[in-house]
PDB file of C-alpha atoms in Angstrom:
ATOM      1  CA  GLU A   1      26.882  20.106  20.058  1.00 52.00           C
ATOM      2  CA  ILE A   2      26.360  21.261  16.465  1.00 60.00           C
ATOM      3  CA  MET A   3      30.013  21.664  15.478  1.00 65.00           C
ATOM      4  CA  LEU A   4      31.868  18.928  13.589  1.00 67.00           C
ATOM      5  CA  CYS A   5      35.464  18.787  14.841  1.00 72.00           C
ATOM      6  CA  SER A   6      36.805  15.383  13.765  1.00 73.00           C
ATOM      7  CA  VAL A   7      35.848  12.259  11.788  1.00 78.00           C
ATOM      8  CA  THR A   8      36.994   8.737  12.732  1.00 82.00           C
ATOM      9  CA  ARG A   9      36.685   5.883  10.253  1.00 85.00           C
ATOM     10  CA  ILE A  10      36.318   2.210  11.217  1.00 85.00           C
ATOM     11  CA  ALA A  11      37.232  -0.445   8.642  1.00 85.00           C
ATOM     12  CA  GLU A  12      34.541  -2.943   9.702  1.00 88.00           C
ATOM     13  CA  PRO A  13      30.873  -2.754  10.710  1.00 90.00           C
ATOM     14  CA  ILE A  14      30.418  -1.699  14.327  1.00 91.00           C
ATOM     15  CA  ARG A  15      28.671  -3.996  16.788  1.00 90.00           C
ATOM     16  CA  ALA A  16      28.922  -1.789  19.899  1.00 91.00           C
ATOM     17  CA  MET A  17      30.734   1.281  21.187  1.00 90.00           C
ATOM     18  CA  LYS A  18      31.036   3.198  24.442  1.00 91.00           C
ATOM     19  CA  PHE A  19      32.635   6.494  25.365  1.00 90.00           C
ATOM     20  CA  GLY A  20      33.952   7.161  28.870  1.00 89.00           C
ATOM     21  CA  ARG A  21      36.786   6.486  31.266  1.00 88.00           C
ATOM     22  CA  PHE A  22      39.172   3.645  30.404  1.00 86.00           C
ATOM     23  CA  GLY A  23      42.015   3.114  32.839  1.00 83.00           C
ATOM     24  CA  ARG A  24      43.491   6.505  33.624  1.00 84.00           C
ATOM     25  CA  GLU A  25      42.132   8.169  30.508  1.00 85.00           C
ATOM     26  CA  ASP A  26      38.876  10.089  30.811  1.00 85.00           C
ATOM     27  CA  ASN A  27      38.023  10.543  27.106  1.00 87.00           C
ATOM     28  CA  THR A  28      38.193   7.103  25.533  1.00 91.00           C
ATOM     29  CA  LEU A  29      36.048   5.536  22.788  1.00 90.00           C
ATOM     30  CA  VAL A  30      35.910   1.716  22.843  1.00 91.00           C
ATOM     31  CA  VAL A  31      34.554   0.059  19.666  1.00 91.00           C
ATOM     32  CA  THR A  32      33.864  -3.636  18.959  1.00 91.00           C
ATOM     33  CA  THR A  33      33.415  -4.700  15.312  1.00 91.00           C
ATOM     34  CA  SER A  34      31.486  -7.538  13.719  1.00 88.00           C
ATOM     35  CA  SER A  35      34.604  -9.722  13.457  1.00 88.00           C
ATOM     36  CA  GLY A  36      35.210  -9.476  17.219  1.00 87.00           C
ATOM     37  CA  ALA A  37      38.060  -6.955  17.034  1.00 89.00           C
ATOM     38  CA  LEU A  38      38.466  -4.317  19.746  1.00 89.00           C
ATOM     39  CA  ASP A  39      39.393  -0.769  18.748  1.00 89.00           C
ATOM     40  CA  ILE A  40      40.256   1.866  21.368  1.00 89.00           C
ATOM     41  CA  LYS A  41      40.425   5.541  20.511  1.00 88.00           C
ATOM     42  CA  ILE A  42      41.956   7.832  23.165  1.00 88.00           C
ATOM     43  CA  LEU A  43      41.522  11.580  22.961  1.00 85.00           C
ATOM     44  CA  ALA A  44      44.689  13.449  23.841  1.00 83.00           C
ATOM     45  CA  ARG A  45      44.502  15.626  26.951  1.00 79.00           C
ATOM     46  CA  ALA A  46      46.022  18.601  25.121  1.00 79.00           C
ATOM     47  CA  ALA A  47      43.712  18.265  22.085  1.00 77.00           C
ATOM     48  CA  LYS A  48      41.974  21.415  20.906  1.00 74.00           C
ATOM     49  CA  LEU A  49      38.514  20.739  19.558  1.00 73.00           C
ATOM     50  CA  ASN A  50      38.147  23.496  17.016  1.00 69.00           C
ATOM     51  CA  PRO A  51      35.477  23.276  14.290  1.00 65.00           C
ATOM     52  CA  SER A  52      36.609  22.547  10.758  1.00 62.00           C
ATOM     53  CA  ALA A  53      36.565  25.163   8.007  1.00 65.00           C
ATOM     54  CA  ALA A  54      33.461  23.640   6.395  1.00 62.00           C
ATOM     55  CA  THR A  55      31.587  23.657   9.705  1.00 62.00           C
ATOM     56  CA  SER A  56      32.572  27.253  10.428  1.00 64.00           C
ATOM     57  CA  LYS A  57      31.352  28.331   6.982  1.00 67.00           C
ATOM     58  CA  LEU A  58      28.084  26.458   7.518  1.00 63.00           C
ATOM     59  CA  LEU A  59      27.541  28.162  10.854  1.00 62.00           C
ATOM     60  CA  GLN A  60      28.122  31.558   9.294  1.00 63.00           C
ATOM     61  CA  GLU A  61      25.552  30.878   6.583  1.00 63.00           C
ATOM     62  CA  GLN A  62      23.016  29.521   9.044  1.00 61.00           C
ATOM     63  CA  VAL A  63      19.638  31.236   8.988  1.00 57.00           C
ATOM     64  CA  PRO A  64      18.758  32.893  12.316  1.00 65.00           C
ATOM     65  CA  GLU A  65      15.269  31.373  12.225  1.00 66.00           C
ATOM     66  CA  GLN A  66      16.789  27.929  12.742  1.00 64.00           C
ATOM     67  CA  ASP A  67      17.734  28.822  16.314  1.00 69.00           C
ATOM     68  CA  VAL A  68      14.198  29.874  17.178  1.00 75.00           C
ATOM     69  CA  PRO A  69      12.323  27.016  18.904  1.00 79.00           C
ATOM     70  CA  LEU A  70       9.076  25.830  17.406  1.00 80.00           C
ATOM     71  CA  SER A  71       5.891  26.989  19.048  1.00 81.00           C
ATOM     72  CA  ILE A  72       4.299  23.742  20.140  1.00 82.00           C
ATOM     73  CA  PRO A  73       0.588  24.151  20.877  1.00 83.00           C
ATOM     74  CA  LYS A  74      -0.658  23.416  24.349  1.00 84.00           C
ATOM     75  CA  LYS A  75      -2.415  20.171  25.099  1.00 85.00           C
ATOM     76  CA  THR A  76      -6.148  20.630  24.872  1.00 89.00           C
ATOM     77  CA  ARG A  77      -8.684  19.062  27.156  1.00 89.00           C
ATOM     78  CA  VAL A  78      -9.884  16.704  24.451  1.00 90.00           C
ATOM     79  CA  TYR A  79      -6.327  15.505  23.830  1.00 89.00           C
ATOM     80  CA  VAL A  80      -5.750  14.867  27.535  1.00 89.00           C
ATOM     81  CA  GLU A  81      -9.024  12.964  27.872  1.00 90.00           C
ATOM     82  CA  GLN A  82      -8.297  10.890  24.777  1.00 90.00           C
ATOM     83  CA  THR A  83      -4.807  10.039  26.039  1.00 90.00           C
ATOM     84  CA  LYS A  84      -6.212   9.036  29.408  1.00 90.00           C
ATOM     85  CA  ARG A  85      -8.846   6.865  27.743  1.00 90.00           C
ATOM     86  CA  GLU A  86      -6.221   5.117  25.630  1.00 89.00           C
ATOM     87  CA  ARG A  87      -4.114   4.361  28.691  1.00 90.00           C
ATOM     88  CA  GLU A  88      -7.041   3.010  30.670  1.00 90.00           C
ATOM     89  CA  LYS A  89      -8.629   0.979  27.857  1.00 90.00           C
ATOM     90  CA  ALA A  90      -5.560  -0.043  25.904  1.00 90.00           C
ATOM     91  CA  SER A  91      -6.313  -3.755  26.281  1.00 90.00           C
ATOM     92  CA  GLU A  92      -9.936  -3.411  25.098  1.00 91.00           C
ATOM     93  CA  MET A  93      -8.917  -1.286  22.116  1.00 91.00           C
ATOM     94  CA  HIS A  94      -6.288  -3.828  21.087  1.00 92.00           C
ATOM     95  CA  LYS A  95      -8.790  -6.686  21.379  1.00 92.00           C
ATOM     96  CA  GLY A  96     -11.291  -4.766  19.257  1.00 92.00           C
ATOM     97  CA  PHE A  97      -8.644  -4.146  16.609  1.00 93.00           C
ATOM     98  CA  GLN A  98      -7.703  -7.834  16.531  1.00 94.00           C
ATOM     99  CA  ARG A  99     -11.380  -8.827  16.305  1.00 94.00           C
ATOM    100  CA  ASP A 100     -12.009  -6.500  13.353  1.00 94.00           C
ATOM    101  CA  LEU A 101      -8.864  -7.762  11.657  1.00 94.00           C
ATOM    102  CA  CYS A 102      -9.995 -11.377  12.034  1.00 94.00           C
ATOM    103  CA  LYS A 103     -13.416 -10.480  10.588  1.00 94.00           C
ATOM    104  CA  LEU A 104     -11.749  -8.845   7.604  1.00 94.00           C
ATOM    105  CA  ARG A 105      -9.576 -11.905   6.991  1.00 94.00           C
ATOM    106  CA  LEU A 106     -12.583 -14.213   7.304  1.00 94.00           C
ATOM    107  CA  SER A 107     -14.700 -12.185   4.851  1.00 93.00           C
ATOM    108  CA  THR A 108     -11.789 -12.076   2.409  1.00 91.00           C
ATOM    109  CA  ALA A 109     -11.321 -15.840   2.610  1.00 89.00           C
ATOM    110  CA  ARG A 110     -15.068 -16.436   2.111  1.00 89.00           C
ATOM    111  CA  ALA A 111     -15.147 -14.140  -0.923  1.00 85.00           C
ATOM    112  CA  TYR A 112     -12.119 -15.943  -2.384  1.00 80.00           C
ATOM    113  CA  VAL A 113     -13.707 -19.376  -1.871  1.00 79.00           C
ATOM    114  CA  LYS A 114     -16.963 -18.144  -3.415  1.00 77.00           C
ATOM    115  CA  THR A 115     -15.092 -16.804  -6.420  1.00 73.00           C
ATOM    116  CA  ILE A 116     -13.325 -20.129  -6.948  1.00 70.00           C
ATOM    117  CA  THR A 117     -16.386 -22.339  -6.465  1.00 69.00           C
ATOM    118  CA  THR A 118     -18.796 -20.265  -8.575  1.00 69.00           C
ATOM    119  CA  GLY A 119     -16.337 -19.515 -11.391  1.00 67.00           C
ATOM    120  CA  GLN A 120     -16.630 -15.742 -11.080  1.00 71.00           C
ATOM    121  CA  GLY A 121     -12.902 -15.108 -11.358  1.00 71.00           C
ATOM    122  CA  PRO A 122     -10.493 -15.098 -14.318  1.00 75.00           C
ATOM    123  CA  ILE A 123      -8.303 -17.832 -12.770  1.00 75.00           C
ATOM    124  CA  TRP A 124      -9.125 -21.434 -12.008  1.00 77.00           C
ATOM    125  CA  SER A 125      -6.755 -23.977 -10.515  1.00 73.00           C
ATOM    126  CA  SER A 126      -6.990 -27.563  -9.330  1.00 74.00           C
ATOM    127  CA  ASN A 127      -4.787 -30.598  -8.988  1.00 73.00           C
ATOM    128  CA  GLU A 128      -5.025 -31.164 -12.710  1.00 72.00           C
ATOM    129  CA  ALA A 129      -4.306 -27.748 -14.194  1.00 77.00           C
ATOM    130  CA  SER A 130      -4.441 -23.986 -13.813  1.00 83.00           C
ATOM    131  CA  VAL A 131      -6.298 -21.934 -16.430  1.00 87.00           C
ATOM    132  CA  ILE A 132      -6.231 -18.162 -17.007  1.00 88.00           C
ATOM    133  CA  ILE A 133      -8.661 -16.276 -19.251  1.00 87.00           C
ATOM    134  CA  ASN A 134      -8.237 -12.816 -20.775  1.00 89.00           C
ATOM    135  CA  ALA A 135     -10.918 -11.081 -22.857  1.00 89.00           C
ATOM    136  CA  SER A 136     -10.877  -7.819 -24.824  1.00 89.00           C
ATOM    137  CA  VAL A 137     -12.979  -5.925 -27.361  1.00 88.00           C
ATOM    138  CA  PHE A 138     -11.676  -4.219 -30.508  1.00 89.00           C
ATOM    139  CA  GLY A 139     -13.480  -1.613 -32.584  1.00 84.00           C
ATOM    140  CA  LEU A 140     -15.256   1.733 -32.305  1.00 80.00           C
ATOM    141  CA  GLY A 141     -18.739   0.531 -33.120  1.00 73.00           C
ATOM    142  CA  PRO A 142     -21.286  -0.378 -34.072  1.00 81.00           C
ATOM    143  CA  ASP A 143     -19.243  -3.397 -35.266  1.00 86.00           C
ATOM    144  CA  PHE A 144     -16.896  -4.969 -32.714  1.00 88.00           C
ATOM    145  CA  LYS A 145     -14.549  -7.908 -32.490  1.00 90.00           C
ATOM    146  CA  LEU A 146     -14.459  -9.924 -29.280  1.00 89.00           C
ATOM    147  CA  GLU A 147     -11.324 -11.935 -28.555  1.00 90.00           C
ATOM    148  CA  PHE A 148     -10.554 -14.089 -25.530  1.00 90.00           C
ATOM    149  CA  THR A 149      -7.532 -16.240 -24.785  1.00 91.00           C
ATOM    150  CA  LEU A 150      -7.125 -19.327 -22.618  1.00 90.00           C
ATOM    151  CA  GLU A 151      -3.831 -20.535 -21.209  1.00 89.00           C
ATOM    152  CA  ASN A 152      -3.180 -23.678 -19.184  1.00 88.00           C
ATOM    153  CA  ASN A 153      -0.323 -23.122 -16.727  1.00 85.00           C
ATOM    154  CA  GLY A 154      -0.579 -26.557 -15.161  1.00 83.00           C
ATOM    155  CA  LEU A 155       1.212 -29.804 -15.900  1.00 83.00           C
ATOM    156  CA  LYS A 156      -1.721 -31.770 -17.324  1.00 84.00           C
ATOM    157  CA  ALA A 157      -3.973 -31.155 -20.301  1.00 85.00           C
ATOM    158  CA  LEU A 158      -7.662 -30.305 -19.967  1.00 85.00           C
ATOM    159  CA  HIS A 159     -10.319 -31.838 -22.219  1.00 86.00           C
ATOM    160  CA  ASP A 160     -13.942 -31.215 -23.171  1.00 87.00           C
ATOM    161  CA  LEU A 161     -14.469 -27.564 -22.245  1.00 88.00           C
ATOM    162  CA  ARG A 162     -17.113 -25.149 -23.481  1.00 88.00           C
ATOM    163  CA  ALA A 163     -16.983 -21.344 -23.785  1.00 89.00           C
ATOM    164  CA  THR A 164     -20.248 -19.409 -23.707  1.00 87.00           C
ATOM    165  CA  ILE A 165     -20.733 -15.674 -24.281  1.00 87.00           C
ATOM    166  CA  THR A 166     -23.732 -14.187 -22.461  1.00 86.00           C
ATOM    167  CA  PHE A 167     -25.240 -10.684 -22.426  1.00 84.00           C
ATOM    168  CA  THR A 168     -28.469  -9.004 -21.322  1.00 79.00           C
ATOM    169  CA  SER A 169     -28.928  -6.428 -24.071  1.00 76.00           C
ATOM    170  CA  LYS A 170     -31.411  -7.071 -26.890  1.00 77.00           C
ATOM    171  CA  GLY A 171     -29.533  -4.716 -29.176  1.00 77.00           C
ATOM    172  CA  LEU A 172     -26.528  -7.023 -29.661  1.00 82.00           C
ATOM    173  CA  LYS A 173     -26.072  -9.604 -32.369  1.00 84.00           C
ATOM    174  CA  LEU A 174     -23.311 -12.180 -31.985  1.00 85.00           C
ATOM    175  CA  GLU A 175     -21.854 -14.112 -34.851  1.00 87.00           C
ATOM    176  CA  LYS A 176     -21.008 -17.039 -32.548  1.00 86.00           C
ATOM    177  CA  SER A 177     -21.873 -17.415 -28.888  1.00 85.00           C
ATOM    178  CA  GLN A 178     -20.494 -20.891 -28.067  1.00 87.00           C
ATOM    179  CA  PHE A 179     -17.118 -22.531 -28.623  1.00 89.00           C
ATOM    180  CA  ASN A 180     -16.304 -26.183 -28.047  1.00 89.00           C
ATOM    181  CA  ILE A 181     -12.759 -26.565 -26.743  1.00 88.00           C
ATOM    182  CA  SER A 182     -11.542 -30.109 -27.098  1.00 87.00           C
ATOM    183  CA  THR A 183      -8.093 -29.810 -25.480  1.00 87.00           C
ATOM    184  CA  LEU A 184      -6.020 -27.259 -23.570  1.00 86.00           C
ATOM    185  CA  LEU A 185      -2.380 -28.277 -23.618  1.00 88.00           C
ATOM    186  CA  PRO A 186      -0.019 -26.954 -20.926  1.00 87.00           C
ATOM    187  CA  SER A 187       1.912 -23.740 -21.657  1.00 86.00           C
ATOM    188  CA  VAL A 188       0.005 -23.094 -24.896  1.00 87.00           C
ATOM    189  CA  GLN A 189      -2.165 -20.014 -25.430  1.00 89.00           C
ATOM    190  CA  TYR A 190      -5.398 -20.526 -27.368  1.00 91.00           C
ATOM    191  CA  SER A 191      -7.216 -17.588 -28.959  1.00 90.00           C
ATOM    192  CA  PHE A 192     -10.899 -17.402 -29.955  1.00 92.00           C
ATOM    193  CA  THR A 193     -12.612 -14.537 -31.800  1.00 91.00           C
ATOM    194  CA  THR A 194     -16.135 -13.614 -32.839  1.00 90.00           C
ATOM    195  CA  ASN A 195     -17.815 -10.582 -34.365  1.00 90.00           C
ATOM    196  CA  LEU A 196     -20.713  -8.701 -32.835  1.00 87.00           C
ATOM    197  CA  ARG A 197     -22.861  -5.759 -33.851  1.00 86.00           C
ATOM    198  CA  CYS A 198     -24.717  -3.194 -31.765  1.00 83.00           C
ATOM    199  CA  THR A 199     -28.104  -2.417 -33.298  1.00 78.00           C
ATOM    200  CA  SER A 200     -29.516  -0.061 -30.638  1.00 72.00           C
ATOM    201  CA  SER A 201     -28.400   2.110 -27.744  1.00 69.00           C
ATOM    202  CA  MET A 202     -27.644   0.328 -24.462  1.00 64.00           C
ATOM    203  CA  GLY A 203     -27.493   1.241 -20.804  1.00 60.00           C
ATOM    204  CA  ALA A 204     -24.462   0.905 -18.565  1.00 54.00           C
ATOM    205  CA  GLU A 205     -25.412  -2.591 -17.371  1.00 58.00           C
ATOM    206  CA  GLU A 206     -26.287  -3.800 -20.878  1.00 62.00           C
ATOM    207  CA  GLN A 207     -22.816  -2.950 -22.206  1.00 73.00           C
ATOM    208  CA  GLN A 208     -21.230  -5.891 -20.358  1.00 81.00           C
ATOM    209  CA  LEU A 209     -20.536  -9.285 -21.870  1.00 85.00           C
ATOM    210  CA  LYS A 210     -19.480 -12.349 -19.920  1.00 86.00           C
ATOM    211  CA  VAL A 211     -17.301 -15.156 -21.238  1.00 88.00           C
ATOM    212  CA  LEU A 212     -18.032 -18.307 -19.220  1.00 87.00           C
ATOM    213  CA  ILE A 213     -15.830 -21.412 -19.338  1.00 87.00           C
ATOM    214  CA  SER A 214     -17.376 -24.663 -18.153  1.00 86.00           C
ATOM    215  CA  ARG A 215     -17.008 -28.399 -18.607  1.00 84.00           C
ATOM    216  CA  GLN A 216     -19.128 -30.237 -21.130  1.00 81.00           C
ATOM    217  CA  GLU A 217     -20.844 -32.350 -18.476  1.00 80.00           C
ATOM    218  CA  SER A 218     -21.650 -29.397 -16.182  1.00 78.00           C
ATOM    219  CA  CYS A 219     -23.387 -26.047 -16.548  1.00 78.00           C
ATOM    220  CA  VAL A 220     -21.538 -24.419 -13.631  1.00 79.00           C
ATOM    221  CA  PRO A 221     -18.694 -22.230 -14.936  1.00 83.00           C
ATOM    222  CA  ILE A 222     -15.195 -22.806 -13.637  1.00 83.00           C
ATOM    223  CA  LEU A 223     -13.930 -19.340 -14.597  1.00 85.00           C
ATOM    224  CA  SER A 224     -15.233 -16.240 -16.332  1.00 85.00           C
ATOM    225  CA  ALA A 225     -14.252 -12.860 -17.730  1.00 86.00           C
ATOM    226  CA  VAL A 226     -16.274  -9.653 -18.021  1.00 86.00           C
ATOM    227  CA  VAL A 227     -15.891  -7.286 -20.982  1.00 86.00           C
ATOM    228  CA  LYS A 228     -17.476  -3.848 -21.265  1.00 84.00           C
ATOM    229  CA  LEU A 229     -18.351  -2.415 -24.657  1.00 82.00           C
ATOM    230  CA  PRO A 230     -17.616   1.245 -25.392  1.00 79.00           C
ATOM    231  CA  ALA A 231     -20.487   3.673 -25.849  1.00 74.00           C
ATOM    232  CA  VAL A 232     -21.938   3.675 -29.367  1.00 70.00           C
ATOM    233  CA  GLU A 233     -23.837   6.577 -30.892  1.00 63.00           C
ATOM    234  CA  GLN A 234     -26.636   5.364 -33.104  1.00 57.00           C
ATOM    235  CA  GLU A 235     -27.760   7.327 -36.142  1.00 54.00           C
ATOM    236  CA  ASP A 236     -31.090   9.096 -35.667  1.00 51.00           C
ATOM    237  CA  ASP A 237     -33.779   8.094 -38.162  1.00 46.00           C
ATOM    238  CA  SER A 238     -35.377  11.549 -38.027  1.00 45.00           C
ATOM    239  CA  ASP A 239     -32.158  13.106 -39.330  1.00 45.00           C
ATOM    240  CA  GLN A 240     -32.171  10.715 -42.241  1.00 43.00           C
ATOM    241  CA  LEU A 241     -35.853  11.452 -42.979  1.00 38.00           C
ATOM    242  CA  GLN A 242     -35.234  15.181 -42.804  1.00 45.00           C
ATOM    243  CA  ALA A 243     -32.323  14.840 -45.227  1.00 42.00           C
ATOM    244  CA  ASP A 244     -34.492  12.852 -47.649  1.00 46.00           C
ATOM    245  CA  PHE A 245     -37.351  15.354 -47.327  1.00 40.00           C
ATOM    246  CA  GLY A 246     -34.951  18.257 -47.924  1.00 45.00           C
ATOM    247  CA  SER A 247     -33.621  16.718 -51.119  1.00 44.00           C
ATOM    248  CA  SER A 248     -37.113  15.980 -52.491  1.00 43.00           C
ATOM    249  CA  HIS A 249     -38.366  19.442 -51.568  1.00 43.00           C
ATOM    250  CA  HIS A 250     -35.415  20.999 -53.323  1.00 44.00           C
ATOM    251  CA  GLY A 251     -36.300  19.000 -56.422  1.00 44.00           C
ATOM    252  CA  VAL A 252     -39.885  20.327 -56.415  1.00 42.00           C
ATOM    253  CA  ASN A 253     -38.681  23.914 -56.209  1.00 45.00           C
ATOM    254  CA  SER A 254     -36.357  23.362 -59.139  1.00 39.00           C
ATOM    255  CA  ASN A 255     -39.196  22.008 -61.303  1.00 43.00           C
ATOM    256  CA  ALA A 256     -41.400  24.943 -60.314  1.00 36.00           C
ATOM    257  CA  ASP A 257     -38.701  27.383 -61.307  1.00 41.00           C
ATOM    258  CA  MET A 258     -38.341  25.643 -64.634  1.00 36.00           C
ATOM    259  CA  LEU A 259     -42.093  25.908 -65.256  1.00 36.00           C
ATOM    260  CA  VAL A 260     -42.127  29.630 -64.433  1.00 36.00           C
ATOM    261  CA  MET A 261     -39.204  30.230 -66.701  1.00 37.00           C
ATOM    262  CA  GLY A 262     -41.001  28.421 -69.471  1.00 35.00           C
TER     263      GLY A 262
END
């Protein structure tokens, strides 16, 4: 069963095949191909099925451990009880799985609708247009450059939009926090930049800025993007005072030395 004795090649893909008695021949292989052709292979009665040279060499190099059967562990009591439970309650388990799957789909659809209606996502689409926003921050601090791009992938232009940058930290100073966008033409990318400065240390939640895009006649955003500022190390005032005190103290000692020398 593990010796390769002969290889037969078929020119077309095989649809079905059967080995058995055909007419008066006991060892016959009948093959039907995808084109409908019938191919019959008859094994000669005097054929000697000897393994090929490559198979014989492979058998000689075979590791003895390969012939040793694997030690399959015995079925435990817990496994038997679990298998019995699955057979008896297969219908209930399948219904529970389908119910949980429907709940997951429903919660996903609700979250998607909430994201679209409240403008909490970076993509907004309607019958008029489809807008995508991307925002990024450049710089190592404490001075940064905020840049966000808007691109209309729809077929119609959008008019009278407003971009607003919001944050919760009191240690940030923005050069410009609002942008009036008159027109967004289709397939054109618009870029907007502003400078900001971090004047004090911030927590993890205070490092986030939001770019909100809304219409001029409404305060509800249609899409938004969240940007997180990198951590900024502020200079300690005590270090600066100590440096100033050290320099002045050194000056006093120098004058005293000069007076003693005199």
